[in-house]
Structures are given as structure tokens and as C-alpha cells.
Coordinates of C-alpha atoms in Angstrom, one line a residue:
M1 CA 0.0 0.0 0.0
F2 CA 1.4 3.4 -0.9
R3 CA 1.7 5.8 1.9
P4 CA 3.2 9.3 1.4
T5 CA 5.5 10.8 4.1
D6 CA 3.6 12.4 6.9
P7 CA 4.4 16.2 6.9
Q8 CA 3.6 16.5 10.6
L9 CA 6.6 17.4 12.7
S10 CA 7.3 15.5 15.9
L11 CA 8.5 16.8 19.2
M12 CA 10.6 13.6 19.5
E13 CA 13.0 14.6 16.7
S14 CA 16.7 14.8 17.6
R15 CA 16.9 18.6 17.6
F16 CA 14.4 18.8 20.4
L17 CA 16.2 16.2 22.5
V18 CA 19.6 18.0 22.7
S19 CA 20.8 21.1 24.5
P20 CA 20.1 24.5 23.1
D21 CA 23.7 25.0 22.1
K22 CA 23.8 21.7 20.2
R23 CA 20.5 22.5 18.6
A24 CA 21.9 25.9 17.4
R25 CA 24.9 24.2 15.9
L26 CA 22.7 21.5 14.3
E27 CA 20.6 24.2 12.6
R28 CA 23.7 25.9 11.2
S29 CA 25.1 22.7 9.7
W30 CA 24.5 21.1 6.3
A31 CA 21.7 18.9 7.8
E32 CA 19.4 22.0 8.1
A33 CA 20.0 23.0 4.5
F34 CA 19.4 19.4 3.3
R35 CA 16.2 19.2 5.4
G36 CA 14.8 22.5 4.4
H37 CA 15.8 22.9 0.7
V38 CA 16.3 19.4 -0.7
L39 CA 14.0 16.9 1.1
P40 CA 10.8 18.8 0.3
L41 CA 11.6 18.7 -3.4
I42 CA 11.5 14.9 -3.7
D43 CA 8.3 13.9 -5.5
E44 CA 7.0 10.6 -4.0
E45 CA 4.1 10.3 -6.5
A46 CA 6.4 8.8 -9.1
F47 CA 6.5 5.6 -7.0
R48 CA 2.8 5.3 -6.3
D49 CA 2.3 2.6 -9.0
C50 CA 4.9 0.4 -7.2
F51 CA 2.6 0.0 -4.2
C52 CA -0.8 -0.2 -5.8
D53 CA -1.9 -3.1 -3.7
N54 CA -4.0 -1.6 -0.9
N55 CA -4.0 -4.8 1.1
G56 CA -0.2 -4.9 1.5
R57 CA 2.0 -3.4 4.1
P58 CA 2.6 0.4 3.8
N59 CA 5.8 1.3 2.1
K60 CA 8.8 2.9 3.8
S61 CA 8.9 6.6 3.2
I62 CA 10.0 7.3 -0.4
R63 CA 11.4 10.6 0.7
L64 CA 13.5 8.9 3.3
L65 CA 14.8 6.3 0.9
V66 CA 15.8 8.8 -1.8
G67 CA 17.4 11.0 0.9
V68 CA 19.4 8.1 2.3
H69 CA 20.7 7.3 -1.2
L70 CA 21.6 10.9 -1.9
L71 CA 23.6 11.0 1.3
K72 CA 25.1 7.6 0.5
E73 CA 26.4 8.7 -3.0
A74 CA 27.5 12.1 -1.7
D75 CA 30.4 10.4 0.1
D76 CA 30.4 7.1 -1.8
L77 CA 29.4 5.1 1.3
T78 CA 28.5 1.4 1.6
D79 CA 25.1 0.1 2.7
E80 CA 26.5 -0.8 6.0
Q81 CA 27.9 2.6 6.6
I82 CA 24.7 4.4 5.7
L83 CA 22.6 2.1 8.0
D84 CA 24.9 2.9 10.9
A85 CA 24.8 6.6 10.1
L86 CA 21.0 6.6 10.0
E87 CA 20.9 4.7 13.3
F88 CA 23.4 6.8 15.3
N89 CA 24.3 10.0 13.5
I90 CA 22.2 12.9 14.8
Q91 CA 23.0 15.0 11.7
W92 CA 21.6 12.3 9.4
Q93 CA 18.5 12.0 11.5
H94 CA 17.9 15.8 11.5
A95 CA 18.6 16.0 7.7
L96 CA 16.1 13.2 7.0
G97 CA 13.5 14.4 9.5
V98 CA 13.2 11.1 11.4
E99 CA 12.9 10.4 15.1
P100 CA 15.8 8.6 16.8
A101 CA 13.4 5.7 17.7
D102 CA 12.4 5.4 14.0
A103 CA 15.8 5.9 12.5
H104 CA 16.2 2.3 11.5
M105 CA 16.2 0.5 8.1
C106 CA 17.1 -3.0 7.1
E107 CA 19.5 -3.7 4.2
K108 CA 16.8 -5.6 2.3
T109 CA 14.8 -2.4 2.1
L110 CA 17.7 -0.6 0.3
H111 CA 18.0 -3.5 -2.1
N112 CA 14.3 -3.5 -2.9
F113 CA 14.3 0.2 -3.5
R114 CA 17.2 0.1 -5.9
H115 CA 15.5 -2.8 -7.7
L116 CA 12.5 -0.4 -8.2
L117 CA 14.9 2.2 -9.6
A118 CA 16.4 -0.3 -12.0
G119 CA 13.1 -1.7 -13.2
N120 CA 12.5 1.2 -15.6
T121 CA 13.6 4.9 -15.9
R122 CA 12.7 5.8 -12.4
A123 CA 16.3 6.7 -11.5
E124 CA 16.5 9.0 -14.5
A125 CA 13.1 10.5 -13.5
V126 CA 14.2 11.1 -9.9
F127 CA 17.4 12.8 -11.2
E128 CA 15.5 15.0 -13.6
Q129 CA 12.7 15.9 -11.2
V130 CA 14.9 16.9 -8.3
T131 CA 17.5 18.7 -10.5
E132 CA 14.8 20.7 -12.2
A133 CA 13.2 21.5 -8.8
L134 CA 16.6 22.8 -7.5
M135 CA 17.1 24.9 -10.6
E136 CA 13.7 26.5 -10.3
A137 CA 14.0 27.1 -6.5
D138 CA 17.4 28.7 -6.7
G139 CA 16.9 30.5 -10.0
L140 CA 19.6 28.6 -12.0
S141 CA 19.9 29.4 -15.7
S142 CA 20.7 26.8 -18.3
V143 CA 21.4 29.1 -21.3
R144 CA 25.0 28.0 -21.4
Q145 CA 26.2 24.5 -20.7
R146 CA 29.2 22.3 -21.3
L147 CA 29.4 18.7 -22.3
D148 CA 32.1 16.0 -21.7
S149 CA 32.4 12.3 -21.1
T150 CA 34.2 10.4 -18.4
H151 CA 35.2 6.7 -18.2
V152 CA 33.7 4.5 -15.5
I153 CA 34.3 0.9 -14.7
S154 CA 31.8 -1.5 -13.1
N155 CA 32.7 -3.9 -10.4
I156 CA 34.8 -6.2 -12.6
R157 CA 38.4 -7.2 -12.8
L158 CA 40.3 -6.2 -15.9
L159 CA 41.2 -9.5 -17.5
T160 CA 43.8 -10.4 -20.0
R161 CA 42.7 -12.3 -23.1
L162 CA 43.8 -15.6 -21.5
G163 CA 42.0 -14.6 -18.3
L164 CA 38.8 -13.8 -20.2
F165 CA 38.8 -17.3 -21.8
T166 CA 39.6 -19.0 -18.5
E167 CA 37.1 -17.1 -16.4
T168 CA 34.3 -17.7 -19.0
V169 CA 35.0 -21.5 -19.2
T170 CA 35.3 -21.7 -15.4
G171 CA 32.0 -20.0 -14.9
F172 CA 30.2 -22.4 -17.2
L173 CA 31.8 -25.5 -15.5
R174 CA 30.9 -24.2 -12.1
A175 CA 27.3 -23.9 -13.2
L176 CA 27.5 -27.3 -14.7
R177 CA 28.8 -28.9 -11.5
K178 CA 26.1 -27.2 -9.5
E179 CA 23.1 -27.9 -11.8
A180 CA 24.1 -31.1 -13.6
P181 CA 27.1 -32.8 -12.0
E182 CA 26.4 -36.0 -13.9
K183 CA 27.0 -34.2 -17.2
L184 CA 30.3 -32.8 -15.9
A185 CA 31.4 -36.3 -15.0
K186 CA 30.8 -37.6 -18.5
L187 CA 33.1 -35.0 -20.0
D188 CA 36.5 -36.1 -21.2
G189 CA 39.7 -34.2 -21.2
G190 CA 40.0 -33.3 -17.5
Y191 CA 38.1 -30.0 -17.6
A192 CA 37.4 -30.1 -13.9
K193 CA 41.1 -30.7 -13.1
R194 CA 42.2 -27.8 -15.3
Y195 CA 39.6 -25.2 -14.5
L196 CA 38.0 -26.1 -11.2
D197 CA 40.4 -28.1 -9.0
R198 CA 43.5 -26.2 -10.0
E199 CA 42.4 -22.6 -9.8
G200 CA 44.8 -20.3 -11.6
Y201 CA 46.4 -23.0 -13.7
F202 CA 45.7 -20.9 -16.9
A203 CA 44.8 -17.4 -15.6
D204 CA 48.0 -17.0 -13.6
A205 CA 50.3 -17.9 -16.5
K206 CA 53.3 -15.7 -17.3
R207 CA 53.4 -13.8 -20.6
E208 CA 55.5 -16.3 -22.3
Q209 CA 53.3 -19.1 -21.0
A210 CA 50.1 -17.4 -22.1
Q211 CA 51.0 -17.6 -25.8
R212 CA 51.2 -21.4 -25.5
R213 CA 48.1 -21.9 -23.2
L214 CA 45.7 -19.6 -25.0
P215 CA 45.2 -21.9 -28.0
V216 CA 44.6 -24.8 -25.5
V217 CA 41.8 -22.9 -23.8
A218 CA 40.3 -22.0 -27.1
Q219 CA 40.1 -25.7 -28.1
D220 CA 38.5 -26.4 -24.8
L221 CA 36.0 -23.6 -25.4
Y222 CA 35.1 -25.0 -28.8
A223 CA 34.8 -28.6 -27.4
L224 CA 32.4 -27.5 -24.7
V225 CA 30.2 -25.5 -27.1
R226 CA 30.0 -28.5 -29.4
A227 CA 29.3 -30.9 -26.5
F228 CA 26.3 -29.0 -25.2
E229 CA 24.9 -27.2 -28.3
G230 CA 22.2 -29.9 -28.6
D231 CA 21.3 -30.0 -24.9
E232 CA 18.1 -28.0 -24.6
T233 CA 18.5 -27.5 -20.9
V234 CA 22.1 -26.3 -21.0
K235 CA 21.5 -24.1 -24.0
G236 CA 19.3 -21.8 -21.9
W237 CA 21.9 -21.1 -19.3
T238 CA 23.5 -17.6 -19.3
S239 CA 27.0 -19.1 -18.8
F240 CA 26.6 -21.3 -21.9
G241 CA 25.5 -18.3 -23.9
L242 CA 28.7 -16.5 -22.9
L243 CA 30.7 -19.5 -24.2
V244 CA 29.0 -19.2 -27.6
R245 CA 29.5 -15.4 -27.7
L246 CA 33.1 -15.7 -26.8
L247 CA 33.7 -18.4 -29.4
S248 CA 32.1 -16.3 -32.2
E249 CA 33.9 -13.1 -31.2
Q250 CA 37.4 -14.4 -30.5
C251 CA 37.8 -17.5 -32.7
E252 CA 37.4 -18.7 -36.2
V253 CA 36.1 -22.2 -36.7
T254 CA 38.3 -23.8 -39.3
G255 CA 36.8 -27.3 -39.2
G256 CA 38.4 -30.5 -40.2
E257 CA 41.5 -32.2 -38.8
V258 CA 44.3 -29.7 -38.8
P259 CA 47.4 -29.6 -36.6
E260 CA 46.3 -26.3 -34.9
G261 CA 42.9 -27.8 -34.0
P262 CA 39.4 -27.0 -35.2
V263 CA 39.5 -23.4 -34.1
K264 CA 41.9 -20.5 -34.7
L265 CA 42.3 -17.4 -32.6
K266 CA 41.5 -14.1 -34.3
E267 CA 44.0 -11.4 -34.4
P268 CA 43.4 -8.7 -31.8
T269 CA 42.8 -6.1 -34.5
E270 CA 39.9 -8.2 -35.8
I271 CA 38.0 -8.1 -32.5
G272 CA 35.4 -5.3 -32.1
G273 CA 34.9 -3.0 -29.2
T274 CA 31.5 -4.5 -28.4
S275 CA 33.1 -7.9 -27.7
L276 CA 32.8 -9.6 -24.3
Q277 CA 35.2 -8.1 -21.8
S278 CA 34.1 -9.9 -18.6
P279 CA 31.7 -12.8 -18.1
H280 CA 30.6 -11.1 -14.9
D281 CA 29.4 -8.0 -16.8
P282 CA 28.6 -8.9 -20.4
D283 CA 27.4 -5.3 -21.1
A284 CA 30.8 -3.8 -20.6
T285 CA 32.6 -2.8 -23.8
Y286 CA 36.1 -1.7 -24.9
G287 CA 37.1 1.8 -26.1
H288 CA 40.3 3.9 -26.3
K289 CA 39.9 4.7 -22.6
G290 CA 39.7 1.0 -21.6
K291 CA 37.0 -1.4 -20.6
G292 CA 33.8 -0.3 -19.0
Y293 CA 31.3 2.5 -19.8
E294 CA 31.2 6.1 -20.8
A295 CA 29.2 8.6 -18.8
Q296 CA 28.1 11.7 -20.7
L297 CA 27.6 14.7 -18.4
A298 CA 26.1 18.1 -19.4
E299 CA 26.6 20.9 -16.8
T300 CA 25.5 24.5 -16.6
C301 CA 28.3 27.2 -16.8
V302 CA 26.4 30.4 -16.3
E303 CA 28.3 33.1 -14.4
G304 CA 25.2 34.4 -12.6
N305 CA 24.3 31.0 -11.1
P306 CA 25.0 30.6 -7.3
Y307 CA 26.2 27.1 -8.2
Q308 CA 26.3 24.9 -11.2
V309 CA 24.5 21.6 -11.7
I310 CA 24.6 18.6 -13.9
T311 CA 21.6 18.9 -16.2
G312 CA 21.9 15.8 -18.4
V313 CA 23.3 12.3 -17.9
E314 CA 23.7 9.5 -20.5
V315 CA 25.5 6.2 -20.1
N316 CA 27.1 4.6 -23.2
G317 CA 29.4 1.7 -23.9
A318 CA 33.1 2.5 -23.7
H319 CA 33.3 1.8 -27.5
A320 CA 30.8 4.6 -28.3
S321 CA 32.0 7.8 -29.9
D322 CA 31.4 11.2 -28.4
Q323 CA 30.4 12.3 -31.9
D324 CA 27.3 10.2 -31.6
A325 CA 26.4 11.4 -28.1
T326 CA 26.1 15.1 -29.0
V327 CA 22.7 15.2 -30.6
P328 CA 21.0 12.7 -28.2
M329 CA 22.1 14.9 -25.3
V330 CA 20.8 18.1 -26.8
Q331 CA 17.5 16.2 -27.6
Q332 CA 17.3 15.1 -24.0
L333 CA 17.7 18.6 -22.7
A334 CA 15.3 20.0 -25.2
E335 CA 12.6 17.6 -24.2
R336 CA 12.9 18.9 -20.6
D337 CA 13.0 22.6 -21.7
L338 CA 16.6 22.9 -20.6
A339 CA 18.2 23.2 -24.0
P340 CA 21.1 25.7 -23.9
E341 CA 21.7 28.6 -26.2
K342 CA 25.3 27.6 -26.3
L343 CA 26.8 24.2 -25.7
L344 CA 30.6 24.0 -25.1
A345 CA 32.4 20.8 -25.9
D346 CA 35.8 19.6 -27.0
T347 CA 37.0 18.5 -30.5
A348 CA 35.6 14.9 -29.9
Y349 CA 32.1 16.4 -30.2
G350 CA 32.8 18.9 -33.0
S351 CA 31.8 18.1 -36.6
G352 CA 29.9 19.7 -39.3
E353 CA 27.0 17.3 -38.9
N354 CA 26.7 18.0 -35.1
I355 CA 27.0 21.8 -35.7
V356 CA 24.2 21.7 -38.2
A357 CA 22.0 19.3 -36.2
C358 CA 22.3 21.4 -33.0
A359 CA 21.6 24.6 -34.9
E360 CA 18.4 23.1 -36.2
M361 CA 17.4 22.6 -32.6
G362 CA 18.3 26.2 -31.7
V363 CA 21.6 25.4 -30.0
A364 CA 25.0 26.8 -30.9
L365 CA 27.6 24.1 -30.6
V366 CA 30.8 25.8 -29.5
A367 CA 33.3 23.0 -30.3
P368 CA 36.4 23.0 -32.4
V369 CA 36.6 20.7 -35.4
Q370 CA 39.7 19.0 -36.8
D371 CA 42.0 21.5 -38.4
P372 CA 43.6 20.2 -41.6
E373 CA 46.5 22.6 -41.0
A374 CA 47.3 21.4 -37.5
Q375 CA 50.8 20.1 -37.0
R376 CA 51.1 16.4 -36.4
R377 CA 53.5 14.9 -33.9
P378 CA 55.8 12.3 -35.5
D379 CA 54.9 8.7 -34.6
R380 CA 57.3 6.9 -32.4
W381 CA 58.7 4.8 -35.2
E382 CA 59.4 7.8 -37.4
E383 CA 63.1 8.9 -37.5
P384 CA 63.6 12.5 -36.5
V385 CA 64.5 14.8 -39.4
E386 CA 67.8 15.9 -37.9
A387 CA 68.8 12.2 -37.4
A388 CA 68.0 11.3 -41.0
T389 CA 69.8 14.3 -42.6
G390 CA 72.7 14.5 -40.1
A391 CA 71.9 18.2 -39.4
T392 CA 72.4 19.2 -35.8
D393 CA 72.9 23.0 -35.9
T394 CA 69.2 23.9 -36.1
P395 CA 66.1 22.0 -34.9
A396 CA 64.2 20.3 -37.7
P397 CA 60.6 21.3 -38.3
K398 CA 57.9 19.0 -37.2
A399 CA 56.2 16.7 -39.7
T400 CA 53.0 18.2 -40.9
I401 CA 49.9 16.8 -42.6
A402 CA 50.1 16.8 -46.4
Q403 CA 48.5 19.9 -47.9
E404 CA 44.9 18.8 -48.7
P405 CA 41.8 20.8 -49.4
A406 CA 39.9 21.8 -46.4
A407 CA 36.6 20.2 -45.6
T408 CA 34.6 22.2 -48.1
E409 CA 33.1 21.7 -51.5
V410 CA 35.8 24.0 -53.0
I411 CA 39.5 24.6 -52.2
A412 CA 39.6 26.4 -48.9
A413 CA 41.8 29.5 -48.6
T414 CA 44.1 29.7 -45.6
D415 CA 44.2 33.5 -45.8
L416 CA 41.4 36.0 -45.7
P417 CA 41.3 38.9 -48.2
S418 CA 43.6 40.9 -45.9
A419 CA 46.4 38.6 -46.9
E420 CA 46.1 39.6 -50.5
A421 CA 48.6 42.4 -50.4
P422 CA 51.6 40.4 -49.0
A423 CA 50.9 37.6 -51.6
A424 CA 50.9 40.1 -54.4
A425 CA 54.0 41.8 -53.2
E426 CA 55.9 38.5 -53.5
G427 CA 54.7 38.1 -57.0
Q428 CA 52.4 35.2 -56.1
S429 CA 48.8 34.8 -57.0
A430 CA 46.4 35.1 -54.1
P431 CA 44.8 31.8 -53.0
R432 CA 41.2 31.0 -53.9
L433 CA 38.6 31.7 -51.3
G434 CA 36.6 28.9 -49.7
L435 CA 33.3 28.4 -48.0
E436 CA 34.7 30.0 -44.8
A437 CA 34.7 33.4 -46.6
F438 CA 30.9 33.4 -47.0
T439 CA 28.4 34.3 -44.3
F440 CA 25.7 31.7 -43.7
T441 CA 22.6 31.4 -41.6
P442 CA 23.0 29.4 -38.3
T443 CA 21.9 26.2 -40.0
F444 CA 24.2 26.8 -43.0
D445 CA 21.4 26.2 -45.6
K446 CA 21.4 29.8 -46.8
I447 CA 24.1 32.4 -47.7
T448 CA 23.5 35.9 -46.3
A449 CA 26.6 37.5 -47.8
C450 CA 29.4 36.7 -50.1
P451 CA 33.1 37.5 -49.3
A452 CA 32.6 41.1 -50.6
G453 CA 29.5 41.6 -48.4
H454 CA 26.8 41.3 -51.1
A455 CA 23.6 39.3 -50.5
P456 CA 22.7 36.7 -53.0
L457 CA 19.7 37.1 -55.4
T458 CA 18.3 33.7 -54.4
N459 CA 18.9 30.7 -52.0
D460 CA 17.5 27.5 -53.4
V461 CA 17.4 23.8 -52.4
T462 CA 18.2 21.6 -55.4
D463 CA 17.4 18.0 -56.2
G464 CA 21.0 17.3 -57.0
W465 CA 24.2 17.2 -55.1
P466 CA 25.3 19.4 -53.4
P467 CA 21.7 20.2 -52.2
Y468 CA 22.1 24.0 -51.7
K469 CA 22.6 26.7 -54.3
A470 CA 22.9 30.5 -54.1
T471 CA 22.7 32.9 -57.1
F472 CA 24.6 36.2 -57.2
D473 CA 24.2 39.2 -59.4
V474 CA 26.8 39.1 -62.2
R475 CA 26.8 42.9 -62.4
L476 CA 28.2 43.1 -58.9
C477 CA 30.6 40.3 -59.4
A478 CA 32.0 41.9 -62.6
T479 CA 33.4 44.8 -60.6
C480 CA 34.3 42.8 -57.4
P481 CA 38.0 42.9 -56.6
L482 CA 37.7 39.3 -55.3
A483 CA 36.1 37.9 -58.5
N484 CA 39.3 36.0 -59.5
R485 CA 39.4 34.3 -56.1
C486 CA 35.7 33.6 -55.7
P487 CA 34.7 29.9 -55.9
S488 CA 31.3 30.8 -57.5
R489 CA 30.8 29.9 -61.2
R490 CA 29.0 31.5 -64.1
S491 CA 25.7 29.8 -64.7
S492 CA 23.8 29.4 -68.0
G493 CA 21.5 32.3 -67.1
G494 CA 24.4 34.7 -66.9
N495 CA 24.6 35.1 -63.1
R496 CA 27.1 33.4 -60.8
T497 CA 26.1 30.4 -58.6
L498 CA 27.7 28.6 -55.7
C499 CA 26.6 25.1 -54.6
W500 CA 27.5 23.6 -51.2
R501 CA 26.6 21.2 -48.5
D502 CA 25.6 22.5 -45.1
V503 CA 28.0 20.2 -43.1
K504 CA 30.9 21.2 -45.3
A505 CA 30.1 24.9 -44.8
A506 CA 29.8 24.4 -41.1
T507 CA 33.2 22.7 -40.9
A508 CA 34.9 25.3 -43.0
T509 CA 33.4 28.1 -41.1
R510 CA 34.3 26.6 -37.7
Q511 CA 37.9 25.9 -38.9
Q512 CA 38.2 29.7 -39.5
E513 CA 36.4 30.7 -36.3
Q514 CA 38.4 28.6 -33.9
R515 CA 41.6 30.6 -34.9
E516 CA 40.0 33.8 -33.7
P517 CA 40.4 35.2 -30.1
T518 CA 36.7 35.6 -29.8
F519 CA 36.1 31.9 -30.1
K520 CA 38.9 31.1 -27.8
E521 CA 37.6 33.5 -25.1
Q522 CA 34.1 31.9 -25.0
Y523 CA 35.6 28.4 -25.2
K524 CA 37.6 28.9 -22.0
L525 CA 34.6 27.9 -19.8
R526 CA 34.6 24.4 -21.3
S527 CA 37.6 23.3 -19.2
G528 CA 35.6 23.7 -16.0
I529 CA 33.8 20.4 -16.5
E530 CA 37.1 18.6 -16.1
S531 CA 37.0 19.4 -12.4
T532 CA 33.4 18.2 -12.3
N533 CA 34.6 14.9 -13.8
A534 CA 37.3 14.6 -11.2
E535 CA 34.8 15.4 -8.4
F536 CA 32.3 13.0 -9.8
K537 CA 34.9 10.1 -10.0
G538 CA 36.8 11.0 -6.9
R539 CA 34.5 12.0 -4.0
H540 CA 31.4 10.4 -5.4
G541 CA 33.1 7.1 -6.4
A542 CA 32.1 6.9 -10.1
R543 CA 35.6 5.8 -11.2
K544 CA 35.0 2.3 -9.8
L545 CA 31.4 1.3 -9.2
R546 CA 30.1 -1.4 -6.8
V547 CA 27.6 -2.7 -9.3
R548 CA 27.6 -4.7 -12.6
R549 CA 25.5 -4.7 -15.7
R550 CA 24.4 -1.6 -17.6
V551 CA 21.0 -1.2 -16.0
R552 CA 22.6 -1.0 -12.5
V553 CA 25.4 1.2 -13.8
E554 CA 22.8 3.7 -15.1
V555 CA 21.1 3.8 -11.7
A556 CA 24.4 4.4 -9.9
I557 CA 25.5 7.1 -12.3
H558 CA 22.2 9.0 -12.1
L559 CA 22.1 8.8 -8.3
K560 CA 25.8 10.0 -8.1
A561 CA 25.1 12.9 -10.5
L562 CA 22.0 13.9 -8.4
A563 CA 24.1 13.6 -5.2
L564 CA 26.6 16.0 -6.7
N565 CA 23.9 18.5 -7.5
V566 CA 22.4 18.2 -4.1
K567 CA 25.8 18.6 -2.4
R568 CA 26.4 21.8 -4.2
A569 CA 23.0 23.1 -3.4
V570 CA 23.4 22.2 0.3
Q571 CA 26.8 23.9 0.4
H572 CA 25.3 27.1 -1.0
H573 CA 22.4 27.2 1.3
T574 CA 24.6 26.3 4.3
E575 CA 26.8 29.3 3.6
V576 CA 23.7 31.5 3.2
L577 CA 22.3 30.2 6.4
R578 CA 25.4 30.8 8.4
A579 CA 25.8 34.3 6.9
V580 CA 22.3 35.2 7.9
R581 CA 22.7 33.9 11.4
D582 CA 26.1 35.5 11.8
G583 CA 24.7 38.8 10.5
A584 CA 21.8 38.6 13.0
R585 CA 24.2 37.9 15.8
T586 CA 26.3 41.0 15.0
E587 CA 23.3 43.2 14.9
C588 CA 22.2 42.3 18.4
P589 CA 22.9 45.0 21.0
A590 CA 25.9 44.3 23.3
P591 CA 24.9 43.2 26.8
V592 CA 25.1 45.8 29.5

């Protein structure tokens, strides 16, 4: 039966059972700010459908359960620690509004509540509801935000390739010994001796031994799959499904009688990032940051806000690219009416496609794109220039990327019209202009001005490729000093036209913009989210989670992000509360 928290205060609360001095200190602490500004914002109605049976026992206070988990994730505590704190810590009791006699909770209640959060999107809903309530109560603006990802690992051990094979086979054999020991006894080849009775026989092998033992484990894996692929009972086991998945991802079945055996190990470069990384967390994937997951965090960065909050959270596999996370995050924020006017992100999020897609949703993506003129550091196997030539007097220039056209439909100019005079002085022809010299609308589907500042006669959408075309008055172009450098072409009608793609125009324009001081000045705020990532993974424990599987990882990440927001709000209100009380104390007349 659903029962909301009783708003009636009790005279048996902790603050009424202590001395006046302790009560005054308690009401100046973080507990008062949490009780007064956070606890009332928790909406319990989202959990009403979980307790629709009117004949059952009333639920534990949802406000208490959410508050306990927020305090838990604020300092990355264990269940045992939070139960002790609830039982004996007077600040926790005051913050949660419970009497000392009722400050008790069993561990099973915590597990059941987290099961409710993992059942659907309730954890995400709680994060969004409380965060938006905090923003409304404290007047936080979301017009400017920053986006970044951070790598998190579930509660798994980072296995080598041999360790992955061994652990997966061992897990299946353990399940077989428990559920069907007679089938294990019928197996030939001493599987129990190698994987169950002699723990570490394969997994603890040295590097030189691993190269010899890995093919042996692969043959055992293949033999077990073939032995039970016709067993209807065993086929339904999760551990057997992992055997089949590992075999398909890591091995090639050669078939026939060959010296190497019926299976051949794939080369590491042939194995995808979505392959199995641990039999204990099949959802974990592999990316350039390692095994685990990627947490996408969007955070406000408005100067007038008393504190900044995380507005959006998304959990992806470690293999997922940040390029693919930009638009979904903006869509998530837009659905909640929190879409920013400007979104700051690093180069991993910047591309012409993302700039255009965000602009279509009314968001200006302030993110650099790959610069074709950026210098490249030599790879470690490349011989330094001075070593190859024998020159030692002067340092050799760094290797650079071959001169290629910029990401535009035409050859992009590296200089603006202001560079025409030096080029002419050297007797060289000025470079042709590119799309970056034109002025576009925010969505880059229309041109508003050419390099000389003239507006086009028409902007059209064509059926061909490229899809956009602008027509310019040939009379203005005939007297234009930039006519010889302009990429537009004379059309059959006599005027000049320019065709382009929106993503190419966005890329070329951004490549030019990111060299300017104005762009660099507004982009400086992006680096602030790095400290948020460090705080999120350090104090709040997101670096190494205590849970496995993606659905539980998502619950943990959302609760930790909400705890970070709540902690910042509590710190702000605690400072305000202390300032008010200290100010009132100084205004009191001095005793006679």
C-alpha cells in the first residue's frame, strides 16, 4: 500500500532532545540545509504505482529512501555505513527528518528500492525531477552549458585475453557442476582438473606461457560448445550463452582435422569494441579509454548561477564515440526545456554534422573541429628529421599533414582577403577563397553575404548534389576585386552560382572561427567540466562502481550525479544560512 510521508513534525525529533547549544549548531550545519531545501523537493508520487496493492503493508517513506541514497552517494558510502549513520548520526536524523526511535532500516529495504529504480527509468526520472526543482527554486539558468564524457568501470576485474577465456569457461563449468554434476562427470579431457580443481592454472600464467596456453583454452571452449549445443537444458543457461558469444567473437572455426585444432584465434585487431570483456558484466565494452562504460555529463556554466548543476546524464558503452552522443544529449535537454543557447564541448564532439543538427534545434555548438593545417607529432617509429639528414645545428621542423583541401566543396583558402597584399608583393597569385569566406545562416542552408558583403539574389534547395545553391548578381561580381578568387561559377543564365553542403560549410566556417580570439575566449569555460569529472569520479566514487550490468550502472550514475547537484545546493544554502545567522548575531545589542 502506498503511503506518502507524513508532513507533521514531531516533538521527539533529535533537535528537540539535545541542549540549546547543540541545537543551534545543528541548525547551522549542512543537515538543516538538506532538510529545508532538498528533502521537500522529492516527489513521491512517481512511486505510487509500485505500491498499488491496498492490502499490502505500507511502504517505507520514499522521501527517506531517496534522501538516504543521496547522502550515500554524496560520500560514496557502503550500505553498512549508511545504515549505521542513520541509526546513530544525529545530523543524518535531522537532515532526513526522522525520530531517533524510528531511525532504522534493514538492508533488504535498500536492495528492494534500488530494484525499483532499475526496473525502468525511475532513477533517471528522480534525477531530472529533483534537479529541475533545484534549478527552479534557486533560479539557476541553463542558457550556457558544457558537455564532456568520463570513463567509469563497473565492479569487474580487468582481465587479459587468457584470463577472459579461462574465467568464462570456469564460470560455465561451475554452473554445470552445481546444476548437472552427472553431465560434468561424462566430459572427457580433464576439464574439472584444469579449471575447477587447479584454480589459476591458466589465468596466472606468465606472458611467455600465455601464448602457449591460450590456444589450448580456445580448443576447450570449442569442445564445450559442441558438446552441449544440442542440450536443450544447458543451451538456456546464461553461462553457456557467454561461451557461444566468446567463441564467435574471438575465434574462427576452421573445421576438419588440422594440426592447430578445429579453431583458430583471431588477431586482436579483428575483434570489435563490443566484444565480451568480462563474463561477470557482459554489457561492458572496450574503447580507447579502456574497458567499461562512458558517462556523458552536461553541466551549466552560467556566471550568474550561485552554483552549477549537472543537467543531463547518459550512459554509453566504452566503445561509443562522443560524436554520436552530442545530438542525443541536446534532444534530451530540449525535451525537458533545458536546451542551452550555447553548448561548449571539445573536439571529440565537434563536426559539421553536429554543428548543423544542434543549430536546427536552436543550440549553438561551440566546439572545435579537426583543423587540416594542424601540425602532427611524429609517430614513435618515425626517425627525427635531424637524425635522417645529419643536421644538428638547427632543430628540424615537425612533420605536418600533407596539404589537402579543407573540408569544403571548394578549395579552402588559408588566408582572408587581408592577406592579398603580401601575396601580391611577393609576385604570387592570391589563394582562392573557400566556403569559410561566406556568411551563412546558423543552419548553413542559406548564404546571407558573399566575401565582398553582397547578398545573393536567391537561395535554393536543389534536387541534385550538393543540395544547396545560391545565385549572385553578375553585375556586382563583374566589378568585385575578389572575383578572380571567388569559388562561384557563371551559370547558364548569366549570373554566378555557388553550390555547397551544409555540413561542409559548417566545418569550413568553424575551422576559421576557432583561430580567432573571440572563439577562444568563450571556449575557455569548457575546461571547468574537467574538475566536475574529477569530483564525480573522486569523492562520489564513479571511477570504480560497486555494481555490474548496464541497468545498475545507469542507476548508480544517475544517483551520483544527483548527489553532486544536491551537495552543491546544500553547500550554497549552508553558507547563506550561516551568513544570515552571523549577521543577525552582530546586529544584536551588546549586553550591558
